[in-house]
Amino acid sequence: MARIKWVGFDGDDTLWKSEDYYRDAEQAFQDILGAYVDLADERNTRHLLSVEKRNLAVFGYGAKGMTLSMIEAAIELTGQRISAADIHRIVEIGRATLQHPVELIAGIREAVEAVARDHEVVLITKGDLFHQEAKIALSGLADLFHRIEVVSEKDTATYTRVLQELQVEPAEFVMVGNSMRSDIEPVLALGGWGVHIPYHVTWALETEHGVADDAPRLLSLAQASQLPAALRRIEGEAALV
């Protein structure tokens, strides 16, 4: 009989708001590029995403990688015509994104506190180490977690390593997050449980996944306050396995 021993939480857009600031950054980037290219051409507006994808293995996730990809995309799209002044403006977009305030998702502190009363809890967040550590510190949530993991990628290999270090079987683990691709799909593939709490906006890359709405061992919630009840339901289902 399985019992849920550890519950994992994603960081960005699960504990605190993040993607809003990246969308603002992308809009500011488009405003700069509009002086050079036709933004009505979807190939121009989507070029940044294609550059970010090909650079992930080199720059990783986060605002720093986004900024470098913005500079590269701007140079490519303008045929190297972009001015040094506008490249500097792109650098400042990245700086502002790195310094954005940390605003908690409504009800998430209370939800983590409630879960931590009955389970070990681990924060598993991906991205730039320096930026993620800063957001964790500013969130005021660090003391609620028994363990914190900042990883470069969230895939089955990463989750396998983390679960082995926690000495927990996948069937005894639940991952809570807003991203099907990064938070839910790899854990389900290993035999764990997922709780999906969608955020109102999602980076295009994170929408690419193969999880069905009716996938087993998956619950979807509208808000963080529903999490304690969802975990009780998972406990009941896990006990029957």
PDB file of C-alpha atoms in Angstrom:
ATOM      1  CA  MET A   1       0.000   0.000   0.000  1.00  0.00           C
ATOM      2  CA  ALA A   2       1.575   3.294  -1.139  1.00  0.00           C
ATOM      3  CA  ARG A   3       1.486   6.402   1.018  1.00  0.00           C
ATOM      4  CA  ILE A   4       2.403   9.869  -0.189  1.00  0.00           C
ATOM      5  CA  LYS A   5       5.625  10.810   1.592  1.00  0.00           C
ATOM      6  CA  TRP A   6       6.958  13.818  -0.318  1.00  0.00           C
ATOM      7  CA  VAL A   7       5.181  16.648  -2.137  1.00  0.00           C
ATOM      8  CA  GLY A   8       7.124  18.762  -4.613  1.00  0.00           C
ATOM      9  CA  PHE A   9       6.316  22.333  -5.574  1.00  0.00           C
ATOM     10  CA  ASP A  10       7.372  24.234  -8.665  1.00  0.00           C
ATOM     11  CA  GLY A  11       8.514  27.851  -8.177  1.00  0.00           C
ATOM     12  CA  ASP A  12       7.731  30.196 -11.076  1.00  0.00           C
ATOM     13  CA  ASP A  13       3.978  30.698 -11.621  1.00  0.00           C
ATOM     14  CA  THR A  14       3.168  28.118  -8.941  1.00  0.00           C
ATOM     15  CA  LEU A  15       4.509  29.837  -5.832  1.00  0.00           C
ATOM     16  CA  TRP A  16       5.100  33.325  -7.263  1.00  0.00           C
ATOM     17  CA  LYS A  17       4.224  35.265 -10.401  1.00  0.00           C
ATOM     18  CA  SER A  18       6.806  35.143 -13.164  1.00  0.00           C
ATOM     19  CA  GLU A  19       5.544  34.776 -16.722  1.00  0.00           C
ATOM     20  CA  ASP A  20       3.783  38.162 -16.614  1.00  0.00           C
ATOM     21  CA  TYR A  21       7.184  39.845 -16.450  1.00  0.00           C
ATOM     22  CA  TYR A  22       8.556  37.766 -19.319  1.00  0.00           C
ATOM     23  CA  ARG A  23       5.549  38.704 -21.438  1.00  0.00           C
ATOM     24  CA  ASP A  24       6.190  42.369 -20.642  1.00  0.00           C
ATOM     25  CA  ALA A  25       9.809  41.838 -21.706  1.00  0.00           C
ATOM     26  CA  GLU A  26       8.741  40.255 -24.998  1.00  0.00           C
ATOM     27  CA  GLN A  27       6.400  43.159 -25.693  1.00  0.00           C
ATOM     28  CA  ALA A  28       9.175  45.677 -25.020  1.00  0.00           C
ATOM     29  CA  PHE A  29      11.418  43.670 -27.364  1.00  0.00           C
ATOM     30  CA  GLN A  30       8.764  43.765 -30.090  1.00  0.00           C
ATOM     31  CA  ASP A  31       8.404  47.514 -29.614  1.00  0.00           C
ATOM     32  CA  ILE A  32      12.106  47.910 -30.393  1.00  0.00           C
ATOM     33  CA  LEU A  33      12.016  45.539 -33.374  1.00  0.00           C
ATOM     34  CA  GLY A  34       8.990  47.315 -34.807  1.00  0.00           C
ATOM     35  CA  ALA A  35      11.258  50.096 -36.018  1.00  0.00           C
ATOM     36  CA  TYR A  36      13.166  47.603 -38.187  1.00  0.00           C
ATOM     37  CA  VAL A  37      10.820  44.815 -39.319  1.00  0.00           C
ATOM     38  CA  ASP A  38       7.157  44.210 -40.096  1.00  0.00           C
ATOM     39  CA  LEU A  39       5.599  42.776 -36.968  1.00  0.00           C
ATOM     40  CA  ALA A  40       2.478  41.869 -38.899  1.00  0.00           C
ATOM     41  CA  ASP A  41       4.556  39.023 -40.339  1.00  0.00           C
ATOM     42  CA  GLU A  42       4.142  36.173 -37.844  1.00  0.00           C
ATOM     43  CA  ARG A  43       7.538  34.790 -38.836  1.00  0.00           C
ATOM     44  CA  ASN A  44       9.119  37.868 -37.256  1.00  0.00           C
ATOM     45  CA  THR A  45       7.093  37.726 -34.043  1.00  0.00           C
ATOM     46  CA  ARG A  46       7.810  33.991 -33.569  1.00  0.00           C
ATOM     47  CA  HIS A  47      11.501  34.194 -34.385  1.00  0.00           C
ATOM     48  CA  LEU A  48      12.508  34.870 -30.779  1.00  0.00           C
ATOM     49  CA  LEU A  49      10.933  31.601 -29.595  1.00  0.00           C
ATOM     50  CA  SER A  50      12.830  29.612 -32.221  1.00  0.00           C
ATOM     51  CA  VAL A  51      16.098  31.257 -31.150  1.00  0.00           C
ATOM     52  CA  GLU A  52      15.345  30.565 -27.474  1.00  0.00           C
ATOM     53  CA  LYS A  53      14.654  26.905 -28.263  1.00  0.00           C
ATOM     54  CA  ARG A  54      17.930  26.362 -30.059  1.00  0.00           C
ATOM     55  CA  ASN A  55      19.836  28.175 -27.300  1.00  0.00           C
ATOM     56  CA  LEU A  56      18.368  26.299 -24.321  1.00  0.00           C
ATOM     57  CA  ALA A  57      21.161  23.731 -24.293  1.00  0.00           C
ATOM     58  CA  VAL A  58      23.725  26.552 -24.143  1.00  0.00           C
ATOM     59  CA  PHE A  59      22.113  29.418 -22.201  1.00  0.00           C
ATOM     60  CA  GLY A  60      19.578  27.467 -20.157  1.00  0.00           C
ATOM     61  CA  TYR A  61      16.287  28.871 -18.872  1.00  0.00           C
ATOM     62  CA  GLY A  62      15.645  32.272 -17.360  1.00  0.00           C
ATOM     63  CA  ALA A  63      16.023  35.982 -17.999  1.00  0.00           C
ATOM     64  CA  LYS A  64      19.718  35.873 -18.863  1.00  0.00           C
ATOM     65  CA  GLY A  65      19.226  33.285 -21.591  1.00  0.00           C
ATOM     66  CA  MET A  66      16.179  35.192 -22.822  1.00  0.00           C
ATOM     67  CA  THR A  67      18.212  38.410 -23.075  1.00  0.00           C
ATOM     68  CA  LEU A  68      21.024  36.786 -25.035  1.00  0.00           C
ATOM     69  CA  SER A  69      18.472  35.204 -27.362  1.00  0.00           C
ATOM     70  CA  MET A  70      16.760  38.569 -27.813  1.00  0.00           C
ATOM     71  CA  ILE A  71      20.043  40.148 -28.870  1.00  0.00           C
ATOM     72  CA  GLU A  72      20.766  37.300 -31.278  1.00  0.00           C
ATOM     73  CA  ALA A  73      17.246  37.380 -32.726  1.00  0.00           C
ATOM     74  CA  ALA A  74      17.382  41.155 -33.147  1.00  0.00           C
ATOM     75  CA  ILE A  75      20.672  40.963 -35.040  1.00  0.00           C
ATOM     76  CA  GLU A  76      19.314  38.224 -37.299  1.00  0.00           C
ATOM     77  CA  LEU A  77      15.946  39.857 -37.971  1.00  0.00           C
ATOM     78  CA  THR A  78      17.444  43.259 -38.783  1.00  0.00           C
ATOM     79  CA  GLY A  79      20.252  41.905 -40.926  1.00  0.00           C
ATOM     80  CA  GLN A  80      22.729  43.367 -38.399  1.00  0.00           C
ATOM     81  CA  ARG A  81      21.199  46.835 -38.803  1.00  0.00           C
ATOM     82  CA  ILE A  82      20.074  47.186 -35.196  1.00  0.00           C
ATOM     83  CA  SER A  83      21.833  50.049 -33.427  1.00  0.00           C
ATOM     84  CA  ALA A  84      24.064  49.764 -30.393  1.00  0.00           C
ATOM     85  CA  ALA A  85      21.572  51.966 -28.534  1.00  0.00           C
ATOM     86  CA  ASP A  86      18.751  49.515 -29.201  1.00  0.00           C
ATOM     87  CA  ILE A  87      20.902  46.549 -28.180  1.00  0.00           C
ATOM     88  CA  HIS A  88      21.530  48.401 -24.932  1.00  0.00           C
ATOM     89  CA  ARG A  89      17.747  48.800 -24.532  1.00  0.00           C
ATOM     90  CA  ILE A  90      17.401  45.019 -24.883  1.00  0.00           C
ATOM     91  CA  VAL A  91      20.035  44.520 -22.185  1.00  0.00           C
ATOM     92  CA  GLU A  92      18.007  46.812 -19.920  1.00  0.00           C
ATOM     93  CA  ILE A  93      14.892  44.729 -20.609  1.00  0.00           C
ATOM     94  CA  GLY A  94      16.784  41.716 -19.298  1.00  0.00           C
ATOM     95  CA  ARG A  95      18.024  43.618 -16.266  1.00  0.00           C
ATOM     96  CA  ALA A  96      14.489  44.731 -15.393  1.00  0.00           C
ATOM     97  CA  THR A  97      13.217  41.156 -15.729  1.00  0.00           C
ATOM     98  CA  LEU A  98      15.921  39.895 -13.371  1.00  0.00           C
ATOM     99  CA  GLN A  99      14.915  42.524 -10.820  1.00  0.00           C
ATOM    100  CA  HIS A 100      11.154  42.044 -10.955  1.00  0.00           C
ATOM    101  CA  PRO A 101       9.332  41.913  -7.612  1.00  0.00           C
ATOM    102  CA  VAL A 102       8.393  38.556  -6.122  1.00  0.00           C
ATOM    103  CA  GLU A 103       4.635  38.423  -5.666  1.00  0.00           C
ATOM    104  CA  LEU A 104       3.164  35.232  -4.228  1.00  0.00           C
ATOM    105  CA  ILE A 105       0.267  33.451  -5.911  1.00  0.00           C
ATOM    106  CA  ALA A 106      -2.934  33.945  -3.925  1.00  0.00           C
ATOM    107  CA  GLY A 107      -3.343  31.355  -1.174  1.00  0.00           C
ATOM    108  CA  ILE A 108      -0.078  29.530  -1.867  1.00  0.00           C
ATOM    109  CA  ARG A 109       1.584  30.222   1.488  1.00  0.00           C
ATOM    110  CA  GLU A 110      -1.374  28.770   3.356  1.00  0.00           C
ATOM    111  CA  ALA A 111      -1.483  25.784   0.988  1.00  0.00           C
ATOM    112  CA  VAL A 112       2.214  24.965   1.466  1.00  0.00           C
ATOM    113  CA  GLU A 113       1.883  25.341   5.243  1.00  0.00           C
ATOM    114  CA  ALA A 114      -1.089  22.964   5.280  1.00  0.00           C
ATOM    115  CA  VAL A 115       0.693  20.375   3.121  1.00  0.00           C
ATOM    116  CA  ALA A 116       3.887  20.620   5.193  1.00  0.00           C
ATOM    117  CA  ARG A 117       1.980  19.631   8.333  1.00  0.00           C
ATOM    118  CA  ASP A 118       1.405  16.140   6.926  1.00  0.00           C
ATOM    119  CA  HIS A 119       4.173  15.638   4.362  1.00  0.00           C
ATOM    120  CA  GLU A 120       7.772  16.401   3.623  1.00  0.00           C
ATOM    121  CA  VAL A 121       7.842  19.192   1.039  1.00  0.00           C
ATOM    122  CA  VAL A 122      10.498  19.984  -1.551  1.00  0.00           C
ATOM    123  CA  LEU A 123      10.796  22.995  -3.848  1.00  0.00           C
ATOM    124  CA  ILE A 124      11.984  21.968  -7.320  1.00  0.00           C
ATOM    125  CA  THR A 125      12.506  24.969  -9.563  1.00  0.00           C
ATOM    126  CA  LYS A 126      14.454  25.395 -12.775  1.00  0.00           C
ATOM    127  CA  GLY A 127      16.330  28.329 -14.251  1.00  0.00           C
ATOM    128  CA  ASP A 128      19.314  30.529 -13.575  1.00  0.00           C
ATOM    129  CA  LEU A 129      20.749  29.623 -10.160  1.00  0.00           C
ATOM    130  CA  PHE A 130      21.428  33.197  -9.035  1.00  0.00           C
ATOM    131  CA  HIS A 131      17.990  34.463 -10.088  1.00  0.00           C
ATOM    132  CA  GLN A 132      16.122  31.497  -8.608  1.00  0.00           C
ATOM    133  CA  GLU A 133      17.976  31.760  -5.303  1.00  0.00           C
ATOM    134  CA  ALA A 134      17.118  35.457  -5.145  1.00  0.00           C
ATOM    135  CA  LYS A 135      13.433  34.802  -5.785  1.00  0.00           C
ATOM    136  CA  ILE A 136      13.343  32.023  -3.192  1.00  0.00           C
ATOM    137  CA  ALA A 137      14.877  34.346  -0.604  1.00  0.00           C
ATOM    138  CA  LEU A 138      12.516  37.219  -1.451  1.00  0.00           C
ATOM    139  CA  SER A 139       9.468  34.947  -1.417  1.00  0.00           C
ATOM    140  CA  GLY A 140       9.728  34.333   2.320  1.00  0.00           C
ATOM    141  CA  LEU A 141       8.783  30.692   1.737  1.00  0.00           C
ATOM    142  CA  ALA A 142      12.187  29.019   2.077  1.00  0.00           C
ATOM    143  CA  ASP A 143      11.681  28.030   5.710  1.00  0.00           C
ATOM    144  CA  LEU A 144       8.564  26.037   4.808  1.00  0.00           C
ATOM    145  CA  PHE A 145      10.491  23.546   2.689  1.00  0.00           C
ATOM    146  CA  HIS A 146      12.461  20.593   3.964  1.00  0.00           C
ATOM    147  CA  ARG A 147      14.606  20.675   0.828  1.00  0.00           C
ATOM    148  CA  ILE A 148      15.179  23.052  -2.108  1.00  0.00           C
ATOM    149  CA  GLU A 149      16.427  21.982  -5.543  1.00  0.00           C
ATOM    150  CA  VAL A 150      17.361  24.469  -8.298  1.00  0.00           C
ATOM    151  CA  VAL A 151      17.814  22.454 -11.490  1.00  0.00           C
ATOM    152  CA  SER A 152      18.788  23.269 -15.064  1.00  0.00           C
ATOM    153  CA  GLU A 153      16.062  21.074 -16.588  1.00  0.00           C
ATOM    154  CA  LYS A 154      12.973  19.229 -15.417  1.00  0.00           C
ATOM    155  CA  ASP A 155      12.864  15.868 -17.122  1.00  0.00           C
ATOM    156  CA  THR A 156      12.652  12.235 -16.069  1.00  0.00           C
ATOM    157  CA  ALA A 157      16.394  12.078 -15.421  1.00  0.00           C
ATOM    158  CA  THR A 158      16.257  15.060 -13.060  1.00  0.00           C
ATOM    159  CA  TYR A 159      13.220  13.779 -11.171  1.00  0.00           C
ATOM    160  CA  THR A 160      14.753  10.304 -10.936  1.00  0.00           C
ATOM    161  CA  ARG A 161      17.865  11.791  -9.312  1.00  0.00           C
ATOM    162  CA  VAL A 162      15.875  13.942  -6.893  1.00  0.00           C
ATOM    163  CA  LEU A 163      13.590  11.083  -5.842  1.00  0.00           C
ATOM    164  CA  GLN A 164      16.552   8.791  -5.305  1.00  0.00           C
ATOM    165  CA  GLU A 165      18.197  11.403  -3.093  1.00  0.00           C
ATOM    166  CA  LEU A 166      14.944  11.819  -1.166  1.00  0.00           C
ATOM    167  CA  GLN A 167      14.747   8.024  -0.849  1.00  0.00           C
ATOM    168  CA  VAL A 168      11.171   7.990  -2.058  1.00  0.00           C
ATOM    169  CA  GLU A 169       9.478   5.880  -4.716  1.00  0.00           C
ATOM    170  CA  PRO A 170       7.630   7.679  -7.546  1.00  0.00           C
ATOM    171  CA  ALA A 171       4.297   6.261  -6.337  1.00  0.00           C
ATOM    172  CA  GLU A 172       4.932   8.027  -3.004  1.00  0.00           C
ATOM    173  CA  PHE A 173       5.589  11.418  -4.606  1.00  0.00           C
ATOM    174  CA  VAL A 174       3.291  14.217  -5.793  1.00  0.00           C
ATOM    175  CA  MET A 175       4.457  17.164  -7.907  1.00  0.00           C
ATOM    176  CA  VAL A 176       2.485  20.412  -7.874  1.00  0.00           C
ATOM    177  CA  GLY A 177       2.987  22.899 -10.678  1.00  0.00           C
ATOM    178  CA  ASN A 178       1.592  25.059 -13.458  1.00  0.00           C
ATOM    179  CA  SER A 179       3.510  23.443 -16.334  1.00  0.00           C
ATOM    180  CA  MET A 180       2.350  20.152 -17.795  1.00  0.00           C
ATOM    181  CA  ARG A 181       5.637  19.848 -19.700  1.00  0.00           C
ATOM    182  CA  SER A 182       8.044  20.446 -16.821  1.00  0.00           C
ATOM    183  CA  ASP A 183       6.139  19.729 -13.616  1.00  0.00           C
ATOM    184  CA  ILE A 184       3.646  17.005 -14.496  1.00  0.00           C
ATOM    185  CA  GLU A 185       4.588  14.928 -17.534  1.00  0.00           C
ATOM    186  CA  PRO A 186       7.998  13.648 -16.313  1.00  0.00           C
ATOM    187  CA  VAL A 187       6.611  12.705 -12.896  1.00  0.00           C
ATOM    188  CA  LEU A 188       3.646  10.845 -14.377  1.00  0.00           C
ATOM    189  CA  ALA A 189       6.037   9.014 -16.701  1.00  0.00           C
ATOM    190  CA  LEU A 190       7.950   7.754 -13.658  1.00  0.00           C
ATOM    191  CA  GLY A 191       4.779   6.547 -11.928  1.00  0.00           C
ATOM    192  CA  GLY A 192       4.289   9.520  -9.621  1.00  0.00           C
ATOM    193  CA  TRP A 193       1.320  11.833  -9.096  1.00  0.00           C
ATOM    194  CA  GLY A 194       0.715  15.300 -10.501  1.00  0.00           C
ATOM    195  CA  VAL A 195      -1.397  18.253  -9.393  1.00  0.00           C
ATOM    196  CA  HIS A 196      -1.755  20.837 -12.129  1.00  0.00           C
ATOM    197  CA  ILE A 197      -2.669  24.384 -11.093  1.00  0.00           C
ATOM    198  CA  PRO A 198      -2.693  26.406 -14.332  1.00  0.00           C
ATOM    199  CA  TYR A 199      -1.463  29.985 -14.394  1.00  0.00           C
ATOM    200  CA  HIS A 200      -3.341  32.494 -16.520  1.00  0.00           C
ATOM    201  CA  VAL A 201      -0.441  32.784 -18.983  1.00  0.00           C
ATOM    202  CA  THR A 202       2.131  30.158 -20.016  1.00  0.00           C
ATOM    203  CA  TRP A 203       5.335  30.375 -22.057  1.00  0.00           C
ATOM    204  CA  ALA A 204       4.727  28.784 -25.464  1.00  0.00           C
ATOM    205  CA  LEU A 205       7.444  26.164 -24.959  1.00  0.00           C
ATOM    206  CA  GLU A 206       5.808  24.941 -21.747  1.00  0.00           C
ATOM    207  CA  THR A 207       2.545  24.222 -23.577  1.00  0.00           C
ATOM    208  CA  GLU A 208       4.248  21.460 -25.610  1.00  0.00           C
ATOM    209  CA  HIS A 209       3.418  18.190 -23.847  1.00  0.00           C
ATOM    210  CA  GLY A 210       1.685  14.873 -24.313  1.00  0.00           C
ATOM    211  CA  VAL A 211      -0.431  14.671 -21.145  1.00  0.00           C
ATOM    212  CA  ALA A 212      -4.112  13.881 -21.692  1.00  0.00           C
ATOM    213  CA  ASP A 213      -6.720  15.718 -19.633  1.00  0.00           C
ATOM    214  CA  ASP A 214      -7.915  12.399 -18.187  1.00  0.00           C
ATOM    215  CA  ALA A 215      -4.446  10.987 -17.514  1.00  0.00           C
ATOM    216  CA  PRO A 216      -4.295   8.665 -14.477  1.00  0.00           C
ATOM    217  CA  ARG A 217      -2.666   9.999 -11.300  1.00  0.00           C
ATOM    218  CA  LEU A 218      -3.386  13.591 -12.388  1.00  0.00           C
ATOM    219  CA  LEU A 219      -5.615  16.188 -10.737  1.00  0.00           C
ATOM    220  CA  SER A 220      -6.240  19.696 -12.052  1.00  0.00           C
ATOM    221  CA  LEU A 221      -7.185  22.503  -9.679  1.00  0.00           C
ATOM    222  CA  ALA A 222      -8.385  26.057 -10.168  1.00  0.00           C
ATOM    223  CA  GLN A 223      -6.559  27.524  -7.193  1.00  0.00           C
ATOM    224  CA  ALA A 224      -4.015  26.761  -4.477  1.00  0.00           C
ATOM    225  CA  SER A 225      -6.597  26.638  -1.680  1.00  0.00           C
ATOM    226  CA  GLN A 226      -7.916  23.374  -3.150  1.00  0.00           C
ATOM    227  CA  LEU A 227      -4.561  21.630  -2.731  1.00  0.00           C
ATOM    228  CA  PRO A 228      -4.954  20.104   0.767  1.00  0.00           C
ATOM    229  CA  ALA A 229      -8.234  18.437  -0.248  1.00  0.00           C
ATOM    230  CA  ALA A 230      -6.660  17.228  -3.506  1.00  0.00           C
ATOM    231  CA  LEU A 231      -3.813  15.595  -1.611  1.00  0.00           C
ATOM    232  CA  ARG A 232      -6.251  13.826   0.690  1.00  0.00           C
ATOM    233  CA  ARG A 233      -7.960  12.433  -2.405  1.00  0.00           C
ATOM    234  CA  ILE A 234      -4.619  11.287  -3.820  1.00  0.00           C
ATOM    235  CA  GLU A 235      -3.756   9.658  -0.483  1.00  0.00           C
ATOM    236  CA  GLY A 236      -6.981   7.681  -0.733  1.00  0.00           C
ATOM    237  CA  GLU A 237      -6.337   6.601  -4.309  1.00  0.00           C
ATOM    238  CA  ALA A 238      -2.696   5.745  -3.587  1.00  0.00           C
ATOM    239  CA  ALA A 239      -3.773   3.491  -0.723  1.00  0.00           C
ATOM    240  CA  LEU A 240      -5.796   1.409  -3.171  1.00  0.00           C
ATOM    241  CA  VAL A 241      -2.902   0.792  -5.557  1.00  0.00           C
TER     242      VAL A 241
END
